[in-house]
Amino acid sequence: TNTAIYEARKMLQSAEADNFIPGIVQCYRTLGTVYMTQSNPKLAYENFRKQIALIEENEIEDINLPTQYASLAQCALEMHRPDEALKALEKGSKCTRSSYQIFTVQKAYILYYLETKEYEKAWNAFRFAVTAKKQGHEVKLFLMGEAVECEGLTHEKYNVDEQLKKFVEVGG
């Protein structure tokens, strides 16, 4: 992966020298993805943020924008910044056009809900996950922060534990 970072940075320098904005955008996206793979949410976040800013500043039509917002939100959550994650998800939701984009942003919302450990949000997260599994999507949930304590979490209106069991029942 160090080779990938080296090559992406080299390509970034070349794109910047030519002031080739679509190339710069692609380099930031690549760097963000590599840093996510390396479990480095801080650098991934910075690269996704730069990529999204360039797309918006230059009014570039980019079909991947909602998924990039979802990736930005995931990085923010991994850095324990739920407010920034929510802002990214709200922006990503506004620019979805396809069912895949909607699914990707909803999947990121699941991570957000689980991170916050709020009864209603956690319940909704598992409810979304169950629905997605039933529709044939692959869904994997990694519980982070306070969300690791959601097993056994019950409330008179939002039974998180029950939704968690349903998710497991459908193969989650």
Coordinates of N, CA and C in Angstrom, one line a residue:
T1 N 0.8 -1.2 0.0 CA 0.0 0.0 0.0 C 0.9 1.3 0.0
N2 N 2.1 1.2 0.5 CA 3.0 2.3 0.4 C 3.3 2.7 -1.0
T3 N 3.4 1.7 -1.9 CA 3.6 1.9 -3.3 C 2.4 2.7 -3.9
A4 N 1.2 2.2 -3.5 CA 0.0 2.9 -4.0 C -0.1 4.4 -3.6
I5 N 0.3 4.6 -2.3 CA 0.3 6.0 -1.9 C 1.4 6.8 -2.7
Y6 N 2.6 6.2 -2.9 CA 3.6 6.9 -3.6 C 3.1 7.2 -5.0
E7 N 2.6 6.3 -5.7 CA 2.1 6.5 -7.1 C 1.0 7.5 -7.1
A8 N 0.0 7.4 -6.2 CA -1.1 8.4 -6.2 C -0.6 9.8 -5.9
R9 N 0.4 9.9 -5.1 CA 1.0 11.3 -4.8 C 1.7 11.8 -6.0
K10 N 2.4 10.9 -6.7 CA 3.1 11.3 -8.0 C 2.1 11.8 -9.0
M11 N 1.0 11.0 -9.1 CA 0.0 11.4 -10.1 C -0.7 12.7 -9.7
L12 N -0.9 12.9 -8.3 CA -1.4 14.2 -7.8 C -0.5 15.3 -8.2
Q13 N 0.8 15.2 -8.0 CA 1.7 16.3 -8.4 C 1.6 16.6 -9.9
S14 N 1.5 15.6 -10.7 CA 1.4 15.8 -12.1 C 0.1 16.5 -12.5
A15 N -1.0 16.0 -11.9 CA -2.3 16.7 -12.2 C -2.4 18.1 -11.7
E16 N -1.8 18.4 -10.5 CA -1.7 19.7 -10.0 C -0.8 20.6 -10.9
A17 N 0.3 20.1 -11.4 CA 1.1 20.9 -12.3 C 0.4 21.3 -13.6
D18 N -0.5 20.4 -14.0 CA -1.3 20.6 -15.3 C -2.6 21.3 -14.9
N19 N -2.9 21.5 -13.6 CA -4.1 22.1 -13.2 C -5.3 21.3 -13.8
F20 N -5.2 20.0 -13.7 CA -6.2 19.1 -14.3 C -7.1 18.6 -13.1
I21 N -8.1 19.4 -12.9 CA -9.0 19.2 -11.7 C -9.6 17.8 -11.6
P22 N -10.1 17.2 -12.7 CA -10.7 15.9 -12.6 C -9.6 14.9 -12.1
G23 N -8.4 15.0 -12.6 CA -7.3 14.2 -12.2 C -6.9 14.4 -10.7
I24 N -7.0 15.6 -10.2 CA -6.7 15.9 -8.8 C -7.8 15.3 -7.9
V25 N -9.0 15.4 -8.4 CA -10.1 14.8 -7.7 C -9.9 13.3 -7.5
Q26 N -9.6 12.6 -8.7 CA -9.4 11.2 -8.6 C -8.2 10.8 -7.7
C27 N -7.2 11.6 -7.7 CA -6.0 11.3 -6.8 C -6.4 11.4 -5.4
Y28 N -7.2 12.4 -5.0 CA -7.6 12.5 -3.6 C -8.5 11.3 -3.2
R29 N -9.4 10.9 -4.2 CA -10.3 9.8 -3.9 C -9.4 8.5 -3.7
T30 N -8.5 8.3 -4.5 CA -7.6 7.1 -4.4 C -6.8 7.1 -3.1
L31 N -6.3 8.3 -2.7 CA -5.5 8.4 -1.5 C -6.5 8.1 -0.3
G32 N -7.7 8.7 -0.3 CA -8.6 8.5 0.7 C -9.0 7.0 0.9
T33 N -9.2 6.3 -0.2 CA -9.5 4.9 -0.2 C -8.3 4.1 0.4
V34 N -7.1 4.4 -0.1 CA -6.0 3.7 0.4 C -5.8 3.9 1.9
Y35 N -5.9 5.1 2.4 CA -5.8 5.4 3.8 C -6.9 4.7 4.6
M36 N -8.1 4.6 4.1 CA -9.2 3.8 4.8 C -8.7 2.3 4.9
T37 N -8.2 1.8 3.8 CA -7.7 0.4 3.8 C -6.7 0.2 4.9
Q38 N -5.8 1.2 5.1 CA -4.8 1.2 6.1 C -5.3 1.5 7.5
S39 N -6.5 1.7 7.7 CA -7.1 2.1 9.0 C -6.5 3.4 9.5
N40 N -6.4 4.3 8.6 CA -5.9 5.7 8.9 C -7.1 6.7 8.6
P41 N -8.1 6.8 9.5 CA -9.2 7.6 9.2 C -8.9 9.1 9.1
K42 N -7.9 9.5 9.8 CA -7.6 11.0 9.7 C -7.1 11.4 8.3
L43 N -6.1 10.6 7.8 CA -5.7 11.0 6.4 C -6.7 10.7 5.4
A44 N -7.5 9.6 5.6 CA -8.6 9.3 4.6 C -9.6 10.4 4.6
Y45 N -10.0 10.9 5.8 CA -10.9 12.0 5.9 C -10.4 13.2 5.2
E46 N -9.2 13.6 5.4 CA -8.6 14.8 4.8 C -8.7 14.7 3.3
N47 N -8.3 13.5 2.7 CA -8.3 13.4 1.3 C -9.7 13.3 0.7
F48 N -10.7 12.7 1.4 CA -12.1 12.7 0.9 C -12.6 14.1 1.0
R49 N -12.3 14.8 2.1 CA -12.8 16.2 2.2 C -12.3 17.1 1.1
K50 N -11.0 17.0 0.7 CA -10.4 17.8 -0.4 C -11.1 17.4 -1.7
Q51 N -11.3 16.1 -1.9 CA -11.9 15.7 -3.1 C -13.3 16.2 -3.3
I52 N -14.1 16.1 -2.2 CA -15.5 16.7 -2.3 C -15.5 18.2 -2.5
A53 N -14.6 18.9 -1.8 CA -14.5 20.3 -2.0 C -14.2 20.7 -3.4
L54 N -13.3 20.0 -4.0 CA -13.0 20.3 -5.5 C -14.2 20.0 -6.4
I55 N -14.8 18.9 -6.1 CA -16.0 18.6 -6.9 C -17.1 19.7 -6.8
E56 N -17.3 20.1 -5.6 CA -18.4 21.1 -5.4 C -17.9 22.5 -5.9
E57 N -16.7 22.9 -5.6 CA -16.2 24.2 -6.1 C -16.2 24.3 -7.6
N58 N -15.9 23.2 -8.3 CA -15.7 23.3 -9.7 C -17.0 22.7 -10.4
E59 N -18.0 22.5 -9.6 CA -19.3 22.0 -10.2 C -19.1 20.8 -11.1
I60 N -18.3 19.8 -10.7 CA -18.1 18.6 -11.5 C -19.2 17.7 -11.2
E61 N -19.8 17.1 -12.3 CA -20.8 16.1 -12.2 C -20.1 14.8 -11.8
D62 N -20.3 14.3 -10.6 CA -19.6 13.1 -10.2 C -20.6 12.1 -9.6
I63 N -20.8 11.0 -10.3 CA -21.8 10.0 -9.8 C -21.5 9.4 -8.5
N64 N -20.2 9.5 -8.1 CA -19.7 8.9 -6.8 C -19.9 9.8 -5.6
L65 N -20.3 11.0 -5.8 CA -20.4 12.0 -4.7 C -21.1 11.5 -3.5
P66 N -22.3 10.9 -3.6 CA -23.0 10.4 -2.4 C -22.1 9.4 -1.7
T67 N -21.5 8.5 -2.4 CA -20.7 7.4 -1.7 C -19.4 8.0 -1.1
Q68 N -18.9 9.1 -1.7 CA -17.8 9.8 -1.1 C -18.2 10.5 0.2
Y69 N -19.4 11.0 0.3 CA -19.9 11.6 1.5 C -20.0 10.5 2.6
A70 N -20.5 9.3 2.1 CA -20.6 8.2 3.1 C -19.3 7.8 3.6
S71 N -18.2 7.8 2.8 CA -16.9 7.4 3.2 C -16.4 8.5 4.2
L72 N -16.6 9.8 3.9 CA -16.2 10.9 4.7 C -16.9 10.7 6.1
A73 N -18.2 10.3 6.1 CA -18.9 10.1 7.4 C -18.3 9.0 8.2
Q74 N -17.9 7.9 7.5 CA -17.3 6.8 8.2 C -16.0 7.1 8.8
C75 N -15.2 7.9 8.1 CA -14.0 8.4 8.7 C -14.2 9.2 9.9
A76 N -15.2 10.1 9.8 CA -15.5 11.0 10.9 C -15.9 10.2 12.2
L77 N -16.7 9.2 11.9 CA -17.1 8.3 13.0 C -16.0 7.6 13.7
E78 N -15.1 7.1 12.8 CA -13.9 6.4 13.4 C -13.0 7.3 14.2
M79 N -13.1 8.7 13.9 CA -12.3 9.6 14.7 C -13.2 10.2 15.8
H80 N -14.4 9.6 16.1 CA -15.3 10.0 17.1 C -15.8 11.4 17.0
R81 N -16.2 11.8 15.7 CA -16.8 13.1 15.4 C -18.1 12.9 14.8
P82 N -19.1 12.4 15.6 CA -20.4 12.1 15.0 C -21.1 13.3 14.4
D83 N -20.9 14.6 14.9 CA -21.5 15.7 14.3 C -21.1 16.0 12.9
E84 N -19.8 15.8 12.6 CA -19.3 15.9 11.3 C -19.8 14.8 10.4
A85 N -19.9 13.6 10.9 CA -20.4 12.5 10.2 C -21.9 12.8 9.7
L86 N -22.7 13.3 10.7 CA -24.1 13.6 10.3 C -24.2 14.6 9.2
K87 N -23.3 15.7 9.3 CA -23.3 16.7 8.3 C -23.0 16.1 6.9
A88 N -22.0 15.2 6.9 CA -21.6 14.6 5.6 C -22.8 13.7 5.1
L89 N -23.4 13.0 6.0 CA -24.6 12.1 5.6 C -25.7 12.9 5.0
E90 N -26.0 14.1 5.7 CA -27.1 14.9 5.2 C -26.8 15.5 3.8
K91 N -25.5 15.9 3.6 CA -25.2 16.4 2.2 C -25.2 15.2 1.2
G92 N -24.7 14.0 1.6 CA -24.8 12.9 0.7 C -26.2 12.5 0.3
S93 N -27.1 12.6 1.3 CA -28.5 12.2 1.0 C -29.1 13.2 0.0
K94 N -28.7 14.4 0.0 CA -29.3 15.4 -0.9 C -28.9 15.2 -2.4
C95 N -27.8 14.4 -2.6 CA -27.4 14.3 -4.0 C -27.5 12.8 -4.5
T96 N -28.3 12.0 -3.8 CA -28.4 10.6 -4.3 C -29.4 10.6 -5.5
R97 N -29.1 9.7 -6.4 CA -29.9 9.6 -7.6 C -30.3 8.1 -7.9
S98 N -29.5 7.2 -7.5 CA -29.8 5.8 -7.8 C -30.0 5.0 -6.5
S99 N -30.6 3.8 -6.7 CA -30.9 3.0 -5.5 C -29.6 2.6 -4.8
Y100 N -28.5 2.4 -5.6 CA -27.2 2.1 -5.0 C -26.7 3.2 -4.1
Q101 N -26.8 4.4 -4.6 CA -26.3 5.6 -3.9 C -27.2 5.7 -2.6
I102 N -28.5 5.5 -2.7 CA -29.3 5.6 -1.5 C -28.9 4.6 -0.5
F103 N -28.7 3.3 -1.0 CA -28.3 2.2 -0.1 C -27.0 2.6 0.6
T104 N -26.0 3.1 -0.2 CA -24.7 3.4 0.4 C -24.8 4.4 1.5
V105 N -25.6 5.5 1.3 CA -25.7 6.5 2.3 C -26.5 6.0 3.5
Q106 N -27.5 5.1 3.3 CA -28.3 4.6 4.4 C -27.4 3.6 5.2
K107 N -26.5 2.9 4.5 CA -25.6 2.0 5.2 C -24.7 2.9 6.2
A108 N -24.2 4.0 5.7 CA -23.4 4.9 6.5 C -24.2 5.5 7.7
Y109 N -25.5 5.7 7.4 CA -26.4 6.2 8.5 C -26.4 5.1 9.6
I110 N -26.5 3.8 9.2 CA -26.5 2.7 10.2 C -25.3 2.9 11.1
L111 N -24.1 3.1 10.5 CA -22.9 3.2 11.4 C -23.0 4.4 12.3
Y112 N -23.6 5.5 11.8 CA -23.8 6.7 12.6 C -24.7 6.4 13.8
Y113 N -25.9 5.7 13.5 CA -26.8 5.4 14.6 C -26.2 4.5 15.6
L114 N -25.4 3.5 15.2 CA -24.8 2.6 16.1 C -23.8 3.3 17.0
E115 N -23.0 4.2 16.4 CA -22.0 4.9 17.1 C -22.6 5.8 18.3
T116 N -23.8 6.3 18.0 CA -24.3 7.3 19.0 C -25.0 6.5 20.2
K117 N -25.4 5.3 20.0 CA -26.0 4.5 21.1 C -27.3 5.1 21.6
E118 N -28.0 5.8 20.8 CA -29.3 6.3 21.1 C -30.3 5.3 20.7
Y119 N -31.3 5.0 21.6 CA -32.2 3.9 21.4 C -32.9 3.9 20.1
E120 N -33.5 5.0 19.8 CA -34.3 5.1 18.5 C -33.3 5.0 17.3
K121 N -32.2 5.6 17.4 CA -31.2 5.6 16.2 C -30.7 4.2 16.1
A122 N -30.3 3.6 17.2 CA -29.7 2.2 17.1 C -30.8 1.2 16.6
W123 N -32.0 1.4 17.0 CA -33.1 0.5 16.6 C -33.3 0.7 15.1
N124 N -33.3 2.0 14.6 CA -33.4 2.3 13.2 C -32.3 1.7 12.4
A125 N -31.1 1.7 12.9 CA -29.9 1.2 12.3 C -30.1 -0.3 12.0
F126 N -30.5 -1.1 13.0 CA -30.7 -2.5 12.7 C -31.9 -2.7 11.8
R127 N -32.9 -1.9 11.9 CA -34.1 -2.1 11.1 C -33.7 -1.9 9.6
F128 N -32.9 -0.8 9.4 CA -32.4 -0.6 8.0 C -31.5 -1.8 7.5
A129 N -30.7 -2.3 8.4 CA -29.8 -3.4 8.1 C -30.7 -4.6 7.7
V130 N -31.7 -4.9 8.5 CA -32.6 -6.1 8.2 C -33.2 -5.9 6.9
T131 N -33.8 -4.7 6.6 CA -34.4 -4.5 5.3 C -33.5 -4.6 4.2
A132 N -32.2 -4.1 4.3 CA -31.2 -4.3 3.2 C -30.9 -5.7 3.0
K133 N -30.7 -6.5 4.1 CA -30.4 -7.9 3.9 C -31.5 -8.6 3.2
K134 N -32.8 -8.3 3.6 CA -33.9 -9.0 2.9 C -34.0 -8.6 1.4
Q135 N -33.5 -7.5 1.1 CA -33.5 -7.0 -0.3 C -32.3 -7.6 -1.1
G136 N -31.5 -8.4 -0.4 CA -30.4 -9.1 -1.1 C -29.0 -8.4 -1.0
H137 N -29.0 -7.3 -0.3 CA -27.7 -6.5 -0.2 C -26.8 -7.2 0.9
E138 N -25.5 -7.1 0.7 CA -24.6 -7.6 1.7 C -24.4 -6.5 2.7
V139 N -24.6 -6.8 4.0 CA -24.6 -5.9 5.1 C -23.7 -6.5 6.2
K140 N -22.7 -5.7 6.5 CA -21.8 -6.1 7.7 C -21.8 -4.9 8.6
L141 N -22.0 -5.1 9.9 CA -22.0 -4.1 10.8 C -20.8 -4.3 11.8
F142 N -20.0 -3.2 11.9 CA -18.9 -3.2 12.9 C -19.3 -2.2 14.0
L143 N -19.5 -2.7 15.2 CA -19.9 -1.8 16.3 C -18.7 -1.1 16.8
M144 N -18.8 0.2 17.0 CA -17.7 1.0 17.5 C -18.2 1.9 18.6
G145 N -17.3 2.3 19.4 CA -17.6 3.2 20.5 C -18.7 2.6 21.4
E146 N -19.6 3.4 21.8 CA -20.7 3.0 22.7 C -21.6 1.9 22.1
A147 N -21.6 1.8 20.8 CA -22.5 0.9 20.1 C -22.2 -0.6 20.4
V148 N -21.0 -0.9 20.9 CA -20.7 -2.3 21.3 C -21.5 -2.8 22.4
E149 N -22.2 -1.8 23.1 CA -23.1 -2.2 24.2 C -24.5 -2.3 23.8
C150 N -24.8 -2.4 22.5 CA -26.2 -2.4 22.1 C -26.9 -3.7 22.3
E151 N -26.2 -4.8 22.5 CA -26.8 -6.1 22.8 C -27.5 -6.0 24.2
G152 N -28.7 -6.4 24.2 CA -29.5 -6.3 25.5 C -30.1 -4.9 25.7
L153 N -29.9 -4.0 24.8 CA -30.4 -2.6 24.9 C -31.9 -2.6 24.6
T154 N -32.7 -2.3 25.6 CA -34.2 -2.3 25.3 C -34.8 -1.0 25.9
H155 N -35.8 -0.7 25.3 CA -36.6 0.5 25.7 C -38.0 0.2 25.4
E156 N -39.0 0.7 26.1 CA -40.4 0.4 25.9 C -40.8 0.6 24.5
K157 N -40.3 1.5 23.8 CA -40.7 1.8 22.4 C -39.7 1.3 21.4
Y158 N -38.4 1.2 21.7 CA -37.4 0.8 20.7 C -36.6 -0.3 21.3
N159 N -36.9 -1.5 20.9 CA -36.2 -2.7 21.4 C -35.0 -3.0 20.5
V160 N -33.9 -2.4 20.8 CA -32.7 -2.6 20.0 C -32.3 -4.1 19.9
D161 N -32.3 -4.7 21.0 CA -31.9 -6.1 21.1 C -32.7 -7.0 20.2
E162 N -34.0 -6.8 20.1 CA -34.9 -7.5 19.2 C -34.5 -7.3 17.7
Q163 N -34.2 -6.1 17.3 CA -33.8 -5.8 16.0 C -32.4 -6.4 15.7
L164 N -31.5 -6.4 16.7 CA -30.2 -7.1 16.5 C -30.4 -8.5 16.3
K165 N -31.3 -9.2 17.0 CA -31.6 -10.6 16.8 C -32.2 -10.9 15.4
K166 N -33.0 -10.0 14.9 CA -33.6 -10.1 13.6 C -32.5 -10.0 12.5
F167 N -31.6 -9.1 12.8 CA -30.5 -9.0 11.8 C -29.6 -10.2 11.8
V168 N -29.4 -10.8 12.9 CA -28.6 -12.1 12.9 C -29.4 -13.2 12.2
E169 N -30.7 -13.2 12.4 CA -31.6 -14.3 11.8 C -31.6 -14.2 10.3
V170 N -31.5 -13.0 9.7 CA -31.5 -12.9 8.3 C -30.1 -13.0 7.7
G171 N -29.1 -13.4 8.5 CA -27.8 -13.7 8.0 C -26.8 -12.6 8.2
G172 N -27.1 -11.6 9.1 CA -26.2 -10.5 9.3 C -25.2 -10.8 10.4

